[in-house]
Amino acid sequence: MQNNEASFADKKYISGREYVGVNRIEGSLVVVKKTHPVGYQELVEVLDRNGNIRRGIVLDTSDTAVTVQIFEGTTGLDMPHTKVRFMGEPLKLGVSEKMLGRVFNGLGIPKDGGPVPVAEKEEDVNGRPINPTSRIYPRDFIQTGISVIDGMNTLIRGQKLPIFSGNGMPHNELAAQIARQARILGEETNFAVVFAAMGVKNDVARFFIKSFEESGVLSNVALFLSLADEPSIERMITPRTALTLAEYLAYDKGMHVLVIMTDMANYCESLREISTQRGEIPSRKGYPGYLYSNLAEIYERSGMIEGCKGSITQLPILTMPNDDITHPIPDLSGYITEGQIVFDREMHGKSLYPPVAGLPSLSRLMKDGIGEGMTRKDHPHLSSQLFASYSYVKDVRNLASVIGEEELTPLDKRYMEFGEKFEREFVNQGMTSNRTIEETLDLGWDCLRLLPREELHRVTEEELVEYYDSREGIGD
Amino acid sequence: MAERIIGQIKRVNGPVIEVKNVSDALNMELIHVGEAKLIGEVIKLHDDRAVIQVYEDATGLSPEDNVYGSGGPLSVELGPGLIGTIYDGIQRPLDVLRDMSGSYIEKGINAPSLSRDKKWHFVPTEGLAAGAEVKGGQVLGTVQETSSICHKIMVPPDVKGVLKSLSSEGDYTVDEAAAVVDCDGVEKEIAFYQKWPIRVPRPVGQRLPLNIPLITGQRVIDTLFPLAKGGTVAIPGGFGTGKTMTQHAIAKWCDADIIVYVGCGERGNEMTDVLTEFPELIDPRTGKSLMERTVLIANTSNMPVSAREASIYTGVTIAEYFRDMGLHVAIMADSTSRWAEALRELSGRMEEMPAEEGFPAYLPTRIAEFYERAGYMQTLCGQEGSVSIIGAVSPPGGDFSEPVTQHTKRFVRCFWGLDKQLANARHYPAISWLDSYSEYVSDLSGYFARVAGEDFISDREEMMELLQKEVRLQQVVKLVGPDALPDSQRFIIEICSLFKNGFLQQNAFDDIDKFSTMEKQKAMLNLILQYYKRGADAIKKGIPLSKIRKMPVASELVKMKLTIANGDADSFDKLALALEKGISKLEALYAE
């Protein structure tokens, strides 16, 4: 090239320039030819013939054409009169504490009729990767008051723990219950909830608002709603907008932020839609090859940072298509998140709440957040023992379905009893019950007392003496 | 240097960028893109066009931006200061970046991989003086890098000539000259560090047979599926089956001299976990902190995808460098599937024709190239060193028939398949004893016979046979219930369950159980088989199984892993005695 410095300066000068007329409109994509050099992922404003502004970002830029993805959809745009304005910077969100208690759309524009909050800071919605050396390893136990979570799949502050659910199961109720009951033992903190809804129904959004209202926390909640009847493409940006505010609240304002995102499956569908429109080579089930990296950009925006008081805990909800945990969406999520709470339709069918499947659920950060000084010293071994015994129950049930319950050995019959009590009493607890960690652990021992002492390999002798023998039990 | 312009951007649609007006770019050249100087690499040249990949977020790049060439391929710096450091996928030191840009990784930021300020105490090799003939691999002297690692300063593999001068003992920074070598009239200064392109294996003297095991302290591995030093192994498993936990356990307790841990496209908190935990853990063999033998490469899942592709090579090049000093190195790659997916993503962006599941057709070649960099070698300086590769694989949906697992299986000789069911029962390490295999067993039998005794090998075979028998018996049980089996067969099930709970399952967080020496493993295996043999005899003599199970010593066997520490041979002898007594007592009772 002749004079490179000049072309670079030119670029700054002409950013913000407006073009009238576009060359192609397809799905949510608009192609503009013969522009100045436009930056990749630059923010774009598109004016339709009535002068309404829509926003979009640059997906593909070359010296001949620019492809822009419009968040609000392209309905009503025409080729000759549409004006396109390139802004010369990435999509940013003005953030402030005043955003708590408000309702926004997926791009951060108020939806509740109120004024646009005055921004204290502008942040790139895409975030930036956190340096692993700056992270603090999360180890603060969050008591949710739900036995199967506290006792077996403990939630830790700064964790990302998704709920893998299915259609028709009470994942919203559980998320709301966690938001309502979650607290750190012996600590009063300022907390906030950031709620991102992607493609969910209006009544689901209303359910959450009502639930926050009833527990009196609505003024600490910011809602980003991109509902089912809104353009699917807006969903791509919704979780990013929500997390940008969450990061500001957590790392600039020192708040402990719980981010609830529902439903990640809809987010992934939008991603597939765009990918197909762009003619990309699909990998599994038509999802793009970068689905993993893309989900990671969202899920990894959680945790704690050295020198900052706050934290971001993520509770994404995703409905598994056809209850299939090997479907790419739950599968890739599971590889990124720090565990998962899996719902089981059979448990739901037995009207147990929460219908958490004991075995496939997991919390990876649990090991460092429980035990002496954090919960109780018997917690690690107790939960391991419950998992082991409950897993054997599943084998016994399979056997019973073949040979009949009557034919089981006396020991196996006791396992059946244990499994029954574990599900009916330990797991099943109702939407309003809030158990302390001691109650949860004691209940765990109550269940184990149905089994003979020598079957408990994973707990120590001292723990057996202190918790198994101490109370009147059925054990021998 | 960075002012050589090789072209201008033509098109950007992600980390793969098209460049036009290209005249003198080299293939695989390291480049800097745009005014932010993002790091990248040339991957394809054709006519006046080039395709490049950038290792950072491409947001903001636009057509007509300049691309600057560096004149050489993407390389790593190898020298004192590697150990204990955490790098990203292209060897930028993350702790230095944090001091420069705060908690987030900013774009275009750069820092030398090895500190240019820190001084190291250099001791030249005795007897080496000017006039000596030197070639690649020649040890010029040593630097005590950490209290347990003595870092050898070597002549780079591509230098050969006559030594003109050698620095005397003293403190130097890495970029000062350690020696000057006259290579056919050209004087070359040899610094305390060398640069090596990451995609080129470092040369070695020759490959040697693999016959020493890498002792990991994990019973299921060392006893059932051992890995040789210089060997390769794949650990596939769905999410939640404990790939990372297994890798961490091996990184902590295996008897390698150096650990290179590559977190490739995995969670940020996992790397933080290693960073906070390792400095506090003590290496049982040296008594020093584990961090003093560890190099970390972190390219978490939200960092740019192309750097993920490079991180694996960065890691293995560092491993090879330490091997060249005559050290035994184990490299953990967690996870190679993320690396393969990065290849797929980049290949897709280049619009290459995909093969299986969208992966490029050259995937198997790349996997093979990577695993072949392992081996037990005679190094250029005549010593013996090894690189063992332990690669995690994350198959989608836990299905081992997917391309990455299948191709990896072709190029590794050891396979530790993780089982979802075991993980669900929190049986860790969840290495399935039915799917896994190790082709090193026969190569290593000489070593085991020498160190653990002949009976260890026969014990191992006997146990494997029992486990196979148990599978068939369990099928029967599933149909008709355990009562239908005779006591002798139920006893086999009993023994296998004891073996699984009391031997294979190992608690990584228990102070006694987290690591077992070969002696402890041997003693435990031996006891379990003694129990089997004596018990089976007793059953033949008509003693009911329920009586044998009720012996107090039986429940002690299950817990011996937790109650008897490494090196406590007496307790094992006592237990063996108690077992013998218990059974003899029963036999006496029933003989009457």
Coordinates of C-alpha atoms in Angstrom, one line a residue, chain B residues 166-355:
Chain B
L166 CA 33.2 -19.6 28.4
S167 CA 31.9 -17.3 31.1
S168 CA 33.4 -17.8 34.5
E169 CA 31.4 -18.6 37.7
G170 CA 29.1 -15.7 38.6
D171 CA 25.7 -14.2 38.4
Y172 CA 24.2 -13.5 35.0
T173 CA 20.8 -12.6 33.5
V174 CA 19.5 -15.0 30.9
D175 CA 20.4 -12.8 27.9
E176 CA 24.0 -12.4 28.7
A177 CA 26.5 -14.6 26.9
A178 CA 27.4 -17.9 28.5
A179 CA 29.9 -18.8 25.8
V180 CA 31.1 -17.8 22.4
V181 CA 31.5 -20.5 19.8
D182 CA 33.4 -20.3 16.5
C183 CA 31.3 -22.1 13.9
D184 CA 33.5 -22.3 10.8
G185 CA 34.8 -18.8 11.2
V186 CA 31.5 -17.3 12.3
E187 CA 31.4 -16.3 16.0
K188 CA 28.2 -17.2 17.7
E189 CA 27.2 -15.9 21.1
I190 CA 25.4 -18.5 23.2
A191 CA 23.1 -16.9 25.8
F192 CA 21.8 -18.6 28.9
Y193 CA 18.5 -19.2 27.1
Q194 CA 17.7 -20.6 23.7
K195 CA 14.8 -20.2 21.3
W196 CA 13.2 -23.1 19.7
P197 CA 10.2 -23.2 17.2
I198 CA 7.3 -25.0 18.9
R199 CA 6.2 -27.1 16.0
V200 CA 9.7 -28.7 15.5
P201 CA 10.7 -31.6 17.8
R202 CA 14.0 -31.0 19.4
P203 CA 16.7 -33.4 18.1
V204 CA 17.9 -36.3 20.3
G205 CA 20.7 -38.9 20.1
Q206 CA 18.5 -42.0 19.8
R207 CA 15.3 -43.6 21.1
L208 CA 15.7 -46.2 23.8
P209 CA 13.3 -49.0 24.8
L210 CA 10.7 -48.1 27.5
N211 CA 11.2 -50.4 30.5
I212 CA 10.9 -48.2 33.6
P213 CA 7.5 -47.3 34.8
L214 CA 6.3 -43.9 35.8
I215 CA 5.2 -44.5 39.3
T216 CA 2.1 -42.4 39.9
G217 CA 1.1 -43.6 43.4
Q218 CA -2.3 -44.3 42.1
R219 CA -3.0 -48.0 42.7
V220 CA -5.3 -48.7 39.8
I221 CA -2.7 -47.3 37.4
D222 CA 0.5 -48.7 38.9
T223 CA -0.8 -52.1 39.6
L224 CA -3.3 -52.7 36.8
F225 CA -2.4 -50.4 33.9
P226 CA 1.1 -49.0 34.4
L227 CA 2.6 -46.3 32.2
A228 CA 6.3 -46.4 31.2
K229 CA 8.6 -43.4 31.4
G230 CA 8.5 -42.0 27.9
G231 CA 5.2 -43.6 27.2
T232 CA 1.9 -42.2 26.1
V233 CA -1.5 -42.5 27.6
A234 CA -5.0 -41.2 26.9
I235 CA -7.6 -40.6 29.5
P236 CA -11.0 -40.3 27.9
G237 CA -14.1 -39.6 29.9
G238 CA -17.3 -37.6 29.8
F239 CA -17.8 -34.6 31.9
G240 CA -17.7 -35.2 35.6
T241 CA -15.8 -38.5 35.3
G242 CA -12.7 -37.0 36.9
K243 CA -10.2 -36.5 34.1
T244 CA -8.9 -33.4 35.7
M245 CA -8.8 -34.9 39.1
T246 CA -6.8 -37.9 37.8
Q247 CA -4.4 -35.6 36.0
H248 CA -4.0 -33.5 39.1
A249 CA -3.3 -36.6 41.2
I250 CA -0.6 -37.8 38.8
A251 CA 0.9 -34.3 38.5
K252 CA 1.1 -34.3 42.3
W253 CA 2.5 -37.7 43.1
C254 CA 4.2 -39.2 40.1
D255 CA 8.0 -39.8 40.2
A256 CA 8.9 -37.5 37.2
D257 CA 11.5 -34.8 37.8
I258 CA 9.6 -32.1 36.0
I259 CA 5.8 -31.7 35.4
V260 CA 4.5 -29.6 32.5
Y261 CA 0.8 -29.1 33.1
V262 CA -1.1 -27.8 30.0
G263 CA -4.6 -26.5 30.8
C264 CA -5.9 -26.4 27.2
G265 CA -9.3 -24.9 26.9
E266 CA -10.4 -25.8 30.4
R267 CA -11.7 -23.9 33.4
G268 CA -10.0 -20.8 34.8
N269 CA -10.6 -21.9 38.4
E270 CA -8.9 -25.3 37.8
M271 CA -5.6 -23.5 36.9
T272 CA -6.1 -21.2 40.0
D273 CA -6.6 -24.4 42.0
V274 CA -3.3 -25.8 40.8
L275 CA -1.6 -22.4 41.4
T276 CA -2.9 -22.2 45.0
E277 CA -2.5 -25.8 45.9
F278 CA 0.8 -26.9 44.4
P279 CA 3.1 -24.5 46.2
E280 CA 1.8 -25.9 49.5
L281 CA 2.1 -29.6 48.7
I282 CA 5.3 -31.4 49.4
D283 CA 6.9 -33.8 46.9
P284 CA 7.3 -37.0 48.9
R285 CA 10.6 -37.8 47.1
T286 CA 12.5 -34.5 47.4
G287 CA 10.7 -33.0 50.4
K288 CA 10.4 -29.7 48.5
S289 CA 7.3 -27.9 47.3
L290 CA 5.7 -29.4 44.2
M291 CA 5.8 -26.0 42.5
E292 CA 9.5 -26.4 42.4
R293 CA 9.2 -29.0 39.6
T294 CA 6.2 -27.7 37.8
V295 CA 5.7 -25.5 34.7
L296 CA 2.1 -24.4 34.0
I297 CA 0.6 -23.5 30.7
A298 CA -2.9 -22.1 31.0
N299 CA -5.1 -21.4 28.0
T300 CA -8.5 -21.4 29.6
S301 CA -11.7 -21.9 27.5
N302 CA -12.5 -18.2 27.2
M303 CA -9.0 -17.3 25.9
P304 CA -8.6 -17.0 22.1
V305 CA -9.1 -20.3 20.4
S306 CA -6.0 -20.2 18.2
A307 CA -3.6 -19.9 21.1
R308 CA -5.3 -23.1 22.4
E309 CA -4.0 -24.8 19.3
A310 CA -0.5 -23.6 20.1
S311 CA -0.5 -24.3 23.8
I312 CA 0.0 -28.1 23.4
Y313 CA 3.1 -27.5 21.3
T314 CA 4.4 -24.9 23.7
G315 CA 4.1 -27.4 26.5
V316 CA 5.7 -30.3 24.8
T317 CA 8.7 -28.1 23.6
I318 CA 9.4 -27.1 27.1
A319 CA 9.1 -30.7 28.2
E320 CA 11.6 -31.7 25.5
Y321 CA 14.1 -29.0 26.7
F322 CA 14.1 -30.4 30.2
R323 CA 14.4 -34.0 28.8
D324 CA 17.5 -32.8 26.9
M325 CA 19.1 -32.1 30.3
G326 CA 18.7 -35.8 31.2
L327 CA 15.5 -35.3 33.3
H328 CA 12.3 -37.3 33.3
V329 CA 9.4 -35.1 32.3
A330 CA 5.7 -35.9 32.4
I331 CA 3.4 -33.6 30.4
M332 CA -0.3 -33.5 31.2
A333 CA -2.5 -32.1 28.4
D334 CA -6.0 -31.3 29.6
S335 CA -7.7 -31.6 27.3
T336 CA -6.5 -32.7 23.8
S337 CA -10.2 -32.6 22.6
R338 CA -10.2 -28.9 23.1
W339 CA -7.1 -28.7 21.0
A340 CA -8.7 -30.8 18.3
E341 CA -11.7 -28.6 18.4
A342 CA -9.5 -25.6 18.0
L343 CA -8.1 -27.3 14.9
R344 CA -11.6 -27.9 13.7
E345 CA -12.7 -24.3 14.3
L346 CA -9.7 -22.9 12.4
S347 CA -10.1 -25.4 9.6
G348 CA -13.8 -24.4 9.3
R349 CA -12.9 -20.8 9.1
M350 CA -10.4 -21.5 6.3
E351 CA -13.3 -23.3 4.5
E352 CA -11.4 -26.6 4.2
M353 CA -13.2 -29.7 3.3
P354 CA -14.2 -31.5 6.6
A355 CA -13.8 -35.2 7.3

